[in-house]
Short mmCIF file of C-alpha atoms (C1' of nucleotides) in Angstrom, two decimals:
data_model
loop_
_atom_site.label_atom_id
_atom_site.label_comp_id
_atom_site.label_asym_id
_atom_site.label_seq_id
_atom_site.Cartn_x
_atom_site.Cartn_y
_atom_site.Cartn_z
CA MET T 2 -14.56 21.16 -28.15
CA THR T 3 -16.02 21.83 -24.78
CA ASN T 4 -19.65 22.15 -24.52
CA VAL T 5 -20.12 23.90 -21.28
CA ASN T 6 -22.54 22.04 -18.99
CA LEU T 7 -23.88 24.60 -16.51
CA ASN T 8 -25.10 22.00 -14.33
CA ILE T 9 -22.03 21.34 -12.68
CA VAL T 10 -23.16 18.45 -10.36
CA GLU T 11 -24.48 16.57 -13.44
CA GLU T 12 -21.27 17.26 -15.27
CA LEU T 13 -19.10 15.91 -12.50
CA LYS T 14 -21.31 12.96 -12.22
CA SER T 15 -21.04 12.09 -15.84
CA ARG T 16 -17.21 12.19 -15.66
CA GLY T 17 -17.17 10.01 -12.50
CA LEU T 18 -15.90 12.77 -10.57
CA LEU T 19 -18.53 12.84 -7.83
CA ALA T 20 -17.62 10.73 -4.76
CA GLN T 21 -19.86 12.33 -2.03
CA THR T 22 -22.05 15.35 -1.48
CA ALA T 23 -23.28 16.88 1.67
CA GLY T 24 -26.52 18.52 1.02
CA GLU T 25 -27.74 16.09 -1.65
CA ASP T 26 -30.44 17.39 -3.97
CA GLU T 27 -30.32 20.75 -2.33
CA LEU T 28 -26.82 21.25 -3.50
CA GLU T 29 -27.72 20.96 -7.20
CA ASP T 30 -30.50 23.55 -6.88
CA HIS T 31 -28.08 25.78 -4.83
CA LEU T 32 -25.64 25.72 -7.81
CA LEU T 33 -28.11 26.15 -10.56
CA SER T 34 -29.86 29.05 -8.88
CA ASP T 35 -27.01 31.37 -8.68
CA SER T 36 -23.20 31.85 -9.01
CA ARG T 37 -21.56 30.40 -5.90
CA ALA T 38 -18.29 30.83 -4.38
CA VAL T 39 -16.61 27.39 -4.14
CA TYR T 40 -13.40 26.56 -2.31
CA CYS T 41 -10.61 24.01 -2.12
CA GLY T 42 -7.52 23.98 -0.05
CA PHE T 43 -4.10 22.89 -1.10
CA ASP T 44 -1.48 22.47 1.72
CA PRO T 45 2.26 23.01 1.02
CA THR T 46 3.85 19.65 1.61
CA ALA T 47 6.55 20.42 -0.87
CA ASP T 48 7.55 23.39 -3.10
CA SER T 49 5.31 22.24 -5.82
CA LEU T 50 1.93 20.62 -6.19
CA HIS T 51 1.89 17.01 -7.86
CA ILE T 52 -0.55 15.45 -10.15
CA GLY T 53 -2.48 14.18 -7.06
CA SER T 54 -3.77 17.78 -6.78
CA LEU T 55 -4.81 17.93 -10.40
CA VAL T 56 -8.15 16.55 -9.93
CA PRO T 57 -9.40 19.13 -7.33
CA LEU T 58 -7.55 21.82 -9.21
CA LEU T 59 -9.29 21.12 -12.38
CA ALA T 60 -12.53 20.81 -10.66
CA LEU T 61 -12.30 24.27 -9.39
CA LYS T 62 -11.83 25.09 -12.96
CA ARG T 63 -14.83 23.13 -13.98
CA PHE T 64 -16.81 25.17 -11.38
CA GLN T 65 -15.67 28.18 -12.90
CA LEU T 66 -16.48 27.24 -16.39
CA ALA T 67 -20.08 26.64 -15.08
CA GLY T 68 -20.23 30.04 -13.80
CA HIS T 69 -19.04 29.78 -10.20
CA LYS T 70 -16.27 31.66 -8.30
CA PRO T 71 -13.36 29.42 -7.42
CA ILE T 72 -11.31 30.24 -4.36
CA ALA T 73 -8.04 28.25 -3.99
CA VAL T 74 -6.77 28.23 -0.60
CA ALA T 75 -3.02 27.89 0.03
CA GLY T 76 -2.45 26.23 3.43
CA GLY T 77 0.12 28.50 4.97
CA ALA T 78 -1.58 27.85 8.27
CA THR T 79 -2.71 24.30 7.85
CA GLY T 80 0.52 23.32 6.23
CA LEU T 81 2.20 24.29 9.64
CA ILE T 82 -0.04 21.64 11.41
CA GLY T 83 -0.25 18.76 8.95
CA ASP T 84 -3.48 16.88 7.97
CA PRO T 85 -3.68 13.55 9.64
CA SER T 86 -6.43 12.42 7.26
CA PHE T 87 -5.75 8.75 6.48
CA LYS T 88 -2.04 9.23 7.06
CA SER T 89 -0.88 6.20 8.88
CA GLN T 90 2.08 8.19 10.60
CA GLU T 91 2.48 11.38 12.34
CA ARG T 92 4.43 13.77 10.11
CA LYS T 93 7.52 15.72 10.69
CA LEU T 94 6.87 19.35 11.10
CA ASN T 95 8.61 21.73 8.71
CA THR T 96 9.91 25.05 9.94
CA ALA T 97 7.89 28.20 9.39
CA GLU T 98 10.34 29.44 6.91
CA ILE T 99 10.18 26.51 4.77
CA THR T 100 6.32 26.42 4.93
CA GLN T 101 6.12 29.97 3.97
CA ALA T 102 8.40 29.52 1.00
CA TRP T 103 6.45 26.47 -0.20
CA THR T 104 3.14 28.22 0.27
CA ALA T 105 4.36 31.08 -1.97
CA SER T 106 5.51 28.71 -4.63
CA ILE T 107 2.15 26.72 -4.46
CA LYS T 108 0.24 29.90 -4.60
CA GLU T 109 1.91 30.76 -7.96
CA GLN T 110 0.99 27.33 -9.28
CA LEU T 111 -2.59 27.62 -8.14
CA GLU T 112 -2.89 30.95 -10.04
CA GLN T 113 -2.15 29.27 -13.34
CA PHE T 114 -5.05 27.19 -13.36
CA ILE T 115 -8.01 29.35 -12.70
CA ASP T 116 -9.06 32.50 -14.35
CA PHE T 117 -8.70 35.78 -12.66
CA ASP T 118 -10.18 37.91 -15.35
CA SER T 119 -13.55 36.71 -15.79
CA GLY T 120 -15.57 39.41 -14.16
CA GLU T 121 -18.06 38.38 -11.55
CA ASN T 122 -16.73 34.89 -11.07
CA SER T 123 -12.96 35.74 -11.28
CA ALA T 124 -10.84 33.40 -9.10
CA LEU T 125 -9.28 34.07 -5.81
CA VAL T 126 -6.22 32.60 -4.33
CA VAL T 127 -5.88 33.22 -0.51
CA ASN T 128 -3.68 31.97 2.16
CA ASN T 129 -5.35 30.79 5.41
CA LEU T 130 -2.57 32.15 7.49
CA HIS T 131 -4.18 35.51 7.05
CA TRP T 132 -7.06 34.70 9.26
CA THR T 133 -5.31 32.57 11.70
CA GLU T 134 -2.01 34.04 12.42
CA ASN T 135 -3.49 36.68 14.87
CA LEU T 136 -5.96 34.45 16.62
CA ASP T 137 -5.78 34.40 20.26
CA LEU T 138 -5.78 31.08 21.94
CA ILE T 139 -8.30 31.70 24.85
CA PRO T 140 -10.92 33.17 22.56
CA PHE T 141 -10.30 30.60 19.93
CA LEU T 142 -10.83 27.76 22.27
CA ARG T 143 -13.82 29.34 23.82
CA ASP T 144 -15.56 30.54 20.64
CA ILE T 145 -14.53 27.88 18.10
CA GLY T 146 -13.23 25.00 20.25
CA LYS T 147 -16.66 24.81 21.82
CA HIS T 148 -18.20 23.86 18.78
CA PHE T 149 -16.34 20.61 18.43
CA SER T 150 -17.08 17.34 20.27
CA VAL T 151 -14.11 15.18 20.80
CA ASN T 152 -16.28 12.41 20.84
CA ALA T 153 -17.49 13.22 17.25
CA MET T 154 -13.80 14.01 16.15
CA ILE T 155 -12.36 10.61 17.17
CA GLN T 156 -15.22 8.96 15.35
CA LYS T 157 -13.94 10.16 12.05
CA GLU T 158 -12.88 7.52 9.76
CA SER T 159 -9.81 9.68 8.65
CA VAL T 160 -8.27 9.65 11.98
CA LYS T 161 -9.57 6.29 13.12
CA GLN T 162 -6.57 4.07 12.08
CA ARG T 163 -4.46 6.52 14.06
CA ILE T 164 -6.52 6.23 17.09
CA GLU T 165 -6.98 2.57 16.98
CA ARG T 166 -3.99 1.04 15.45
CA GLU T 167 -1.42 -0.39 17.62
CA GLY T 168 2.03 1.26 17.10
CA GLU T 169 0.81 4.51 15.90
CA GLY T 170 -0.64 7.59 17.62
CA ILE T 171 -1.77 11.01 16.73
CA SER T 172 -0.45 14.33 18.56
CA PHE T 173 -2.69 16.91 19.57
CA THR T 174 -1.29 19.12 16.79
CA GLU T 175 -2.51 16.94 14.13
CA PHE T 176 -5.74 16.16 15.70
CA THR T 177 -6.37 19.94 15.89
CA TYR T 178 -6.17 20.18 11.91
CA MET T 179 -9.71 19.40 11.47
CA ILE T 180 -10.74 22.48 13.63
CA LEU T 181 -8.52 24.80 11.50
CA GLN T 182 -9.77 23.71 8.30
CA SER T 183 -13.29 23.83 9.67
CA TYR T 184 -12.49 27.40 10.56
CA ASP T 185 -11.28 28.22 7.09
CA PHE T 186 -14.79 27.25 5.76
CA ALA T 187 -16.52 29.32 8.16
CA GLU T 188 -14.35 32.28 7.56
CA LEU T 189 -14.51 31.92 3.78
CA ASN T 190 -18.27 31.75 4.11
CA ARG T 191 -18.24 35.02 6.17
CA MET T 192 -15.82 36.88 3.84
CA PHE T 193 -16.80 35.67 0.50
CA GLU T 194 -20.04 33.96 0.93
CA CYS T 195 -18.41 30.81 0.12
CA THR T 196 -20.91 28.07 0.29
CA LEU T 197 -19.26 24.96 -1.02
CA GLN T 198 -16.01 23.18 -0.12
CA ILE T 199 -14.61 20.56 -2.57
CA GLY T 200 -11.73 18.04 -1.95
CA GLY T 201 -10.45 14.68 -2.51
CA SER T 202 -12.62 11.96 -0.81
CA ASP T 203 -9.93 11.77 1.99
CA GLN T 204 -11.23 15.32 3.03
CA TRP T 205 -14.83 14.17 3.69
CA GLY T 206 -14.38 14.37 7.32
CA ASN T 207 -12.82 17.80 7.42
CA ILE T 208 -15.38 19.23 5.06
CA THR T 209 -18.44 17.96 7.02
CA SER T 210 -16.87 19.25 10.16
CA GLY T 211 -16.51 22.67 8.48
CA ILE T 212 -20.15 22.64 7.31
CA ASP T 213 -21.11 22.00 10.97
CA LEU T 214 -18.97 24.76 12.12
CA THR T 215 -20.26 27.25 9.66
CA ARG T 216 -23.86 26.49 10.72
CA ARG T 217 -23.10 26.96 14.29
CA LEU T 218 -20.91 30.06 13.91
CA ASN T 219 -22.53 31.87 10.90
CA GLN T 220 -26.05 30.26 10.92
CA LYS T 221 -25.47 29.69 7.35
CA GLN T 222 -26.07 26.45 5.44
CA VAL T 223 -23.18 25.37 3.40
CA PHE T 224 -22.27 22.26 1.23
CA GLY T 225 -19.61 19.87 0.69
CA LEU T 226 -18.58 17.72 -2.25
CA THR T 227 -15.66 15.33 -2.70
CA LEU T 228 -13.87 14.02 -5.69
CA PRO T 229 -12.93 10.36 -6.01
CA LEU T 230 -9.41 9.15 -5.13
CA VAL T 231 -7.69 8.38 -8.40
CA THR T 232 -7.15 4.70 -8.62
CA LYS T 233 -5.25 2.54 -11.26
CA ALA T 234 -6.77 -0.66 -12.52
CA ASP T 235 -3.66 -2.67 -11.39
CA GLY T 236 -4.04 -1.49 -7.77
CA SER T 237 -0.70 0.41 -7.77
CA LYS T 238 -0.41 3.89 -6.45
CA PHE T 239 -1.27 6.58 -9.00
CA GLY T 240 1.21 9.41 -9.57
CA LYS T 241 4.59 7.54 -8.87
CA THR T 242 7.21 6.25 -11.16
CA GLU T 243 10.47 4.99 -10.55
CA GLU T 244 11.68 8.48 -10.65
CA GLY T 245 9.09 9.29 -7.93
CA THR T 246 6.40 11.73 -7.82
CA ILE T 247 5.11 13.44 -10.98
CA TRP T 248 5.19 17.13 -10.06
CA LEU T 249 3.48 19.95 -11.94
CA ASP T 250 6.55 22.10 -11.78
CA SER T 251 8.57 21.63 -14.91
CA SER T 252 11.81 22.11 -13.06
CA ARG T 253 10.96 19.01 -10.91
CA THR T 254 9.35 16.81 -13.60
CA SER T 255 10.26 18.00 -17.07
CA CYS T 256 7.43 18.43 -19.70
CA TYR T 257 8.76 15.45 -21.43
CA ALA T 258 8.77 13.20 -18.35
CA PHE T 259 5.22 14.54 -17.60
CA TYR T 260 4.11 13.73 -21.21
CA GLN T 261 5.64 10.29 -21.01
CA PHE T 262 3.83 9.61 -17.62
CA TRP T 263 0.45 9.94 -19.40
CA ILE T 264 1.56 8.10 -22.48
CA ASN T 265 2.25 5.09 -20.32
CA THR T 266 -1.29 4.96 -18.86
CA ALA T 267 -2.73 1.61 -18.96
CA ASP T 268 -5.72 0.86 -21.41
CA ALA T 269 -7.90 0.24 -18.44
CA ASP T 270 -7.34 3.59 -17.03
CA ALA T 271 -7.03 5.83 -19.99
CA TYR T 272 -10.62 6.49 -20.68
CA ARG T 273 -11.45 7.29 -17.13
CA PHE T 274 -8.31 9.40 -16.82
CA LEU T 275 -9.46 11.43 -19.81
CA LYS T 276 -12.66 12.24 -18.05
CA TYR T 277 -10.76 13.12 -14.89
CA PHE T 278 -7.83 15.13 -16.20
CA THR T 279 -9.11 16.84 -19.25
CA PHE T 280 -11.88 19.19 -20.33
CA MET T 281 -12.98 16.97 -23.27
CA ASP T 282 -16.57 16.26 -23.67
CA VAL T 283 -17.66 13.02 -22.37
CA ALA T 284 -19.46 12.00 -25.47
CA GLU T 285 -16.15 12.76 -27.37
CA ILE T 286 -14.12 10.44 -24.91
CA ASP T 287 -16.72 7.77 -25.37
CA ALA T 288 -16.60 7.84 -29.01
CA LEU T 289 -12.71 7.61 -28.69
CA GLU T 290 -13.13 4.50 -26.50
CA GLU T 291 -15.48 2.97 -29.12
CA LYS T 292 -13.15 3.68 -31.84
CA ASP T 293 -10.19 2.24 -30.11
CA LYS T 294 -12.02 -0.85 -29.23
CA ASN T 295 -12.71 -1.48 -32.88
CA ALA T 296 -9.28 -0.71 -34.13
CA GLN T 297 -6.40 -2.95 -34.26
CA GLY T 298 -3.24 -2.45 -32.13
CA ARG T 299 -2.32 0.68 -30.24
CA PRO T 300 -5.20 2.68 -28.83
CA GLU T 301 -5.23 6.45 -29.41
CA ALA T 302 -6.44 7.41 -25.96
CA GLN T 303 -3.10 7.66 -24.27
CA GLY T 304 -1.83 10.06 -26.84
CA VAL T 305 -4.86 12.24 -26.56
CA LEU T 306 -4.61 12.00 -22.67
CA ALA T 307 -0.84 13.01 -22.78
CA LYS T 308 -1.50 15.82 -25.19
CA GLU T 309 -4.43 17.33 -23.38
CA VAL T 310 -3.01 17.11 -19.83
CA THR T 311 0.43 18.43 -20.79
CA ARG T 312 -1.18 21.35 -22.48
CA LEU T 313 -3.26 22.06 -19.55
CA VAL T 314 -0.09 22.16 -17.16
CA HIS T 315 2.82 23.09 -19.32
CA GLY T 316 1.12 25.05 -22.16
CA GLU T 317 1.45 24.53 -25.88
CA GLU T 318 5.17 25.37 -25.76
CA GLY T 319 5.77 22.64 -23.27
CA LEU T 320 3.63 20.22 -25.10
CA VAL T 321 5.46 20.74 -28.39
CA ALA T 322 8.78 20.13 -26.74
CA ALA T 323 7.60 17.03 -25.21
CA GLU T 324 5.94 15.57 -28.32
CA ARG T 325 9.21 16.40 -30.30
CA ILE T 326 11.46 14.39 -28.00
CA SER T 327 8.94 11.63 -27.76
CA ALA T 328 8.59 11.33 -31.51
CA ALA T 329 12.36 11.34 -31.90
CA LEU T 330 13.00 8.77 -29.52
CA PHE T 331 10.04 6.43 -29.87
CA SER T 332 9.00 6.59 -33.59
CA GLY T 333 11.58 6.10 -36.15
CA ASP T 334 15.24 5.63 -36.48
CA ILE T 335 17.53 7.31 -34.00
CA SER T 336 20.40 7.30 -36.50
CA LYS T 337 18.28 9.44 -38.91
CA LEU T 338 18.45 12.46 -36.44
CA THR T 339 20.33 15.43 -37.53
CA GLU T 340 22.67 17.36 -35.61
CA SER T 341 20.09 20.13 -35.07
CA ASP T 342 17.67 17.67 -34.01
CA PHE T 343 20.09 16.72 -31.10
CA GLU T 344 20.56 20.23 -30.22
CA GLN T 345 16.78 20.73 -30.13
CA LEU T 346 16.32 17.45 -27.94
CA LYS T 347 18.63 19.01 -25.54
CA GLN T 348 16.80 22.30 -25.56
CA ASP T 349 13.50 20.69 -25.18
CA GLY T 350 14.58 18.97 -22.03
CA LEU T 351 15.64 15.68 -22.73
CA PRO T 352 17.76 14.56 -19.72
CA ALA T 353 21.21 15.36 -20.88
CA SER T 354 24.71 16.13 -19.45
CA GLY T 355 28.14 17.20 -20.79
CA SER T 356 31.36 15.56 -20.54
CA THR T 357 34.89 16.93 -20.95
CA GLU T 358 36.56 13.52 -20.86
CA THR T 359 37.83 12.01 -23.96
CA LEU T 360 37.32 8.44 -23.08
CA PHE T 361 35.39 6.83 -20.36
CA PRO T 362 33.76 3.39 -19.59
CA LEU T 363 30.02 2.95 -20.50
CA VAL T 364 29.49 1.73 -17.07
CA GLN T 365 30.51 5.04 -15.62
CA ALA T 366 28.61 6.97 -18.16
CA LEU T 367 25.45 4.97 -17.12
CA VAL T 368 25.93 5.83 -13.43
CA GLU T 369 26.65 9.51 -14.00
CA SER T 370 23.72 9.87 -16.21
CA GLU T 371 21.68 8.26 -13.34
CA LEU T 372 20.53 5.64 -15.87
CA ALA T 373 21.96 3.11 -13.26
CA LYS T 374 22.10 3.65 -9.49
CA SER T 375 25.63 1.86 -9.17
CA ASN T 376 28.33 0.23 -11.08
CA LYS T 377 26.98 -3.12 -10.34
CA MET T 378 23.57 -2.19 -11.52
CA ALA T 379 25.08 -0.79 -14.77
CA ARG T 380 26.94 -4.01 -15.38
CA GLU T 381 23.82 -5.98 -14.79
CA PHE T 382 21.80 -3.84 -17.33
CA ILE T 383 24.50 -4.17 -19.86
CA GLY T 384 24.61 -7.92 -19.23
CA ASN T 385 20.76 -8.14 -19.61
CA GLY T 386 21.00 -6.29 -23.03
CA ALA T 387 19.04 -3.42 -21.68
CA VAL T 388 21.61 -0.85 -22.77
CA THR T 389 21.70 0.73 -26.16
CA VAL T 390 24.28 3.53 -27.32
CA ASN T 391 23.16 5.43 -30.36
CA GLY T 392 20.54 2.80 -31.11
CA GLU T 393 23.08 -0.04 -30.93
CA LYS T 394 22.74 -2.67 -28.27
CA VAL T 395 25.74 -3.10 -26.14
CA SER T 396 26.48 -6.31 -24.32
CA ASP T 397 30.24 -5.93 -23.33
CA ASN T 398 30.40 -4.14 -20.12
CA ALA T 399 34.11 -3.16 -20.56
CA ILE T 400 33.34 -0.97 -23.46
CA GLU T 401 34.51 2.58 -23.38
CA LEU T 402 33.22 5.44 -25.18
CA THR T 403 35.27 7.80 -27.32
CA TRP T 404 33.90 10.83 -29.16
CA ASP T 405 34.96 9.67 -32.56
CA THR T 406 32.31 7.03 -32.48
CA ALA T 407 29.68 9.54 -31.33
CA PHE T 408 27.02 10.98 -33.51
CA PHE T 409 28.52 14.08 -35.13
CA GLY T 410 31.36 13.55 -33.00
CA LYS T 411 29.60 14.81 -29.89
CA TYR T 412 26.46 13.08 -29.08
CA PHE T 413 25.83 9.74 -27.41
CA LEU T 414 22.22 8.82 -26.94
CA LEU T 415 22.10 6.21 -24.08
CA LYS T 416 19.10 4.10 -23.51
CA ARG T 417 18.36 1.79 -20.56
CA GLY T 418 15.34 -0.34 -20.66
CA LYS T 419 12.63 0.42 -23.10
CA LYS T 420 11.80 4.03 -22.21
CA LEU T 421 14.70 5.65 -20.27
CA PHE T 422 17.09 7.90 -22.41
CA HIS T 423 19.91 10.20 -21.54
CA LEU T 424 21.86 12.34 -23.97
CA LEU T 425 25.66 12.68 -23.47
CA TYR T 426 27.27 15.51 -25.25
CA LYS T 427 30.82 16.69 -25.59
CA ASP T 428 31.33 19.76 -23.61
"C1'" G K 21 6.22 9.45 37.51
"C1'" G K 22 4.78 3.64 37.44
"C1'" A K 23 3.99 -0.97 34.50
"C1'" G K 24 4.28 -3.43 29.84
"C1'" G K 25 5.20 -3.63 24.34
"C1'" G K 26 8.17 -2.00 20.32
"C1'" G K 27 12.16 0.45 16.79
"C1'" U K 28 15.27 -5.03 11.19
"C1'" U K 29 17.56 -3.67 4.49
"C1'" C K 30 12.24 1.13 -0.14
"C1'" C K 31 7.31 -0.64 2.72
"C1'" C K 32 5.20 -4.65 5.51
"C1'" G K 33 7.44 -8.44 8.31
"C1'" A K 34 10.46 -13.10 9.98
"C1'" G K 35 14.86 -13.58 12.63
"C1'" U K 36 16.48 -14.02 20.06
"C1'" G K 37 24.87 -16.00 19.89
"C1'" G K 38 27.81 -18.55 14.55
"C1'" U K 39 24.93 -22.08 8.99
"C1'" C K 40 22.61 -13.87 8.49
"C1'" A K 41 23.61 -9.22 3.65
"C1'" A K 42 19.54 -11.28 7.00
"C1'" A K 43 13.09 -15.81 5.53
"C1'" G K 44 8.52 -14.39 3.21
"C1'" G K 45 5.34 -10.88 0.97
"C1'" G K 46 4.71 -6.12 -1.47
"C1'" A K 47 6.77 -2.29 -4.27
"C1'" U K 48 10.69 -1.35 -7.98
"C1'" C K 49 13.98 -2.52 -12.22
"C1'" A K 50 15.61 -5.71 -16.37
"C1'" G K 51 14.67 -9.67 -20.09
"C1'" A K 52 11.27 -12.55 -23.14
"C1'" C K 53 6.15 -11.56 -25.25
"C1'" U K 54 3.66 -6.88 -26.85
"C1'" G K 55 1.44 -1.55 -28.56
"C1'" U K 56 6.70 3.09 -25.05
"C1'" A K 57 -0.41 -1.34 -22.63
"C1'" A K 58 -2.24 -5.35 -19.31
"C1'" A K 59 -1.47 -10.27 -17.85
"C1'" U K 60 2.28 -14.10 -17.76
"C1'" C K 61 7.24 -16.31 -17.38
"C1'" U K 62 12.53 -15.54 -15.92
"C1'" G K 63 16.19 -12.77 -13.43
"C1'" A K 64 18.00 -8.71 -10.20
"C1'" C K 65 16.89 -5.87 -5.98
"C1'" G K 66 23.25 -2.78 0.38
"C1'" C K 67 28.45 -1.56 -1.96
"C1'" G K 68 32.52 -3.76 -4.63
"C1'" U K 69 35.03 -6.86 -11.14
"C1'" A K 70 36.62 -9.79 -7.09
"C1'" A K 71 38.90 -10.90 -2.47
"C1'" G K 72 36.21 -8.32 0.66
"C1'" C K 73 33.65 -4.08 2.88
"C1'" U K 74 29.52 -1.57 5.44
"C1'" U K 75 24.26 -2.66 7.55
"C1'" C K 76 19.42 -4.58 11.70
"C1'" G K 77 17.30 3.20 16.62
"C1'" G K 78 22.31 5.41 19.06
"C1'" U K 79 26.74 4.72 22.11
"C1'" G K 80 29.72 1.66 24.73
"C1'" G K 81 30.47 -3.47 26.62
"C1'" U K 82 30.70 -9.07 26.95
"C1'" U K 83 32.49 -12.88 23.43
"C1'" C K 84 36.84 -16.34 19.14
"C1'" A K 85 32.11 -14.69 17.04
"C1'" A K 86 26.16 -10.16 18.19
"C1'" A K 87 20.51 -7.99 14.50
"C1'" U K 88 20.48 -11.62 18.39
"C1'" C K 89 23.48 -10.95 25.32
"C1'" C K 90 24.54 -6.61 29.00
"C1'" A K 91 24.55 -1.26 30.44
"C1'" C K 92 23.18 3.64 29.46
"C1'" C K 93 20.54 6.83 25.92
"C1'" C K 94 16.90 8.45 22.12
"C1'" C K 95 12.13 7.71 19.77
"C1'" C K 96 7.16 5.20 19.31
"C1'" C K 97 2.77 2.78 21.28
"C1'" U K 98 -0.68 0.63 25.27
"C1'" C K 99 -2.42 0.93 30.16
"C1'" C K 100 -2.12 3.21 35.25
"C1'" A K 101 -1.35 7.83 38.00
#
RNA sequence: GGAGGGGUUCCCGAGUGGUCAAAGGGAUCAGACUGUAAAUCUGACGCGUAAGCUUCGGUGGUUCAAAUCCACCCCCCUCCA
């Protein structure tokens, strides 16, 4: 399905994945003339990456497919400092132990996206702590710091709001972040002949600053390229739902929830997201768009998107499980599910919990299953007609559940709103 | 160290003694309409079935009554040194 376009710049451009480049035309020639090492950094701000990191992560893979060598940098050092770029507030520092643990798990995640066994352009995952932890302060300030102009640093758009905005400030710690990231680039250039750094468009300032440092330190010309920030047509923030962030780690966001996230993509975003988040051919995506436009009713795009991205992140197995749950819950009659279907749903990762009680109020069940945040909310949902038990709408909020009314004497499928399910089983 | 400004419910932001669980906006959730879209309309949005209870950086105090007044403390910002 994927025709590999060896002209990666052109490829990115055609997918709408090219925000800015430093080096312009030369960059395209540079990438076409040889296999190059390309890097992108990922800071540990949690123990897992989330879908916000997916675009740059997949971009590394795209470079690899085009014959280049991807280097993913886990920010064991930079994560200790905190990137101020476009952040409105100073961030709390995490302890070294936490950062170290997070760096380790993020490193693991990075490893599953790029290929380590493709000969010349096999991927590399490194931790920037390795070349920063033993730096000495005075030599660093003299040899590296001397190349930075504070005047230039405070001009960067990424820190402007922190400098200019009333009510917020920036500590020297975060202000220094740019220097560290720049040093990464220079080091990677020195060690692996890395000549290109990519990142989200919020990284532009840090990237160009790294280009400058590399030139001054190594007398080498290197390049930069940024990917667009993912936006949604309705203006809301990409990657968040009621449940919060969509993580790549399935223990944080189940394959099913992950799949559902993509299924719920707005029409206006679906085709763009297909270009951003999958390796499908652009022509193929355009054809799908054309087809959907001419068809009646529900477009296919979201289904394809969910399928492709879930497979990329959670593999075939995760995809199958997610599809199985989705099919059971959203198409067809819940009352037709068999006992083994329920067992399967449980195993596939449908939110579920067991209970040993013989009788309990529905309100309580909703709260315990986290379908409602409080009893009050639970009552309100029931009153609104938003709650369904085993496919039947419930409007009496005094109702109590007993197992003899459950499916197969041991399953209650609770539903709140249109899309939120919870399986309650007898323990 | 000095001078000034500020910390309000998820976010922004009103509120300067009772009528304040606290305006307005955003975000979010539910219902209707739909396609598990979008847009729109309606409703909810501290906890509690309710009486009521717990909130406005922290701790004490004044008062019948405090987010609002006083004292001390913590944190942030701006300018000066």
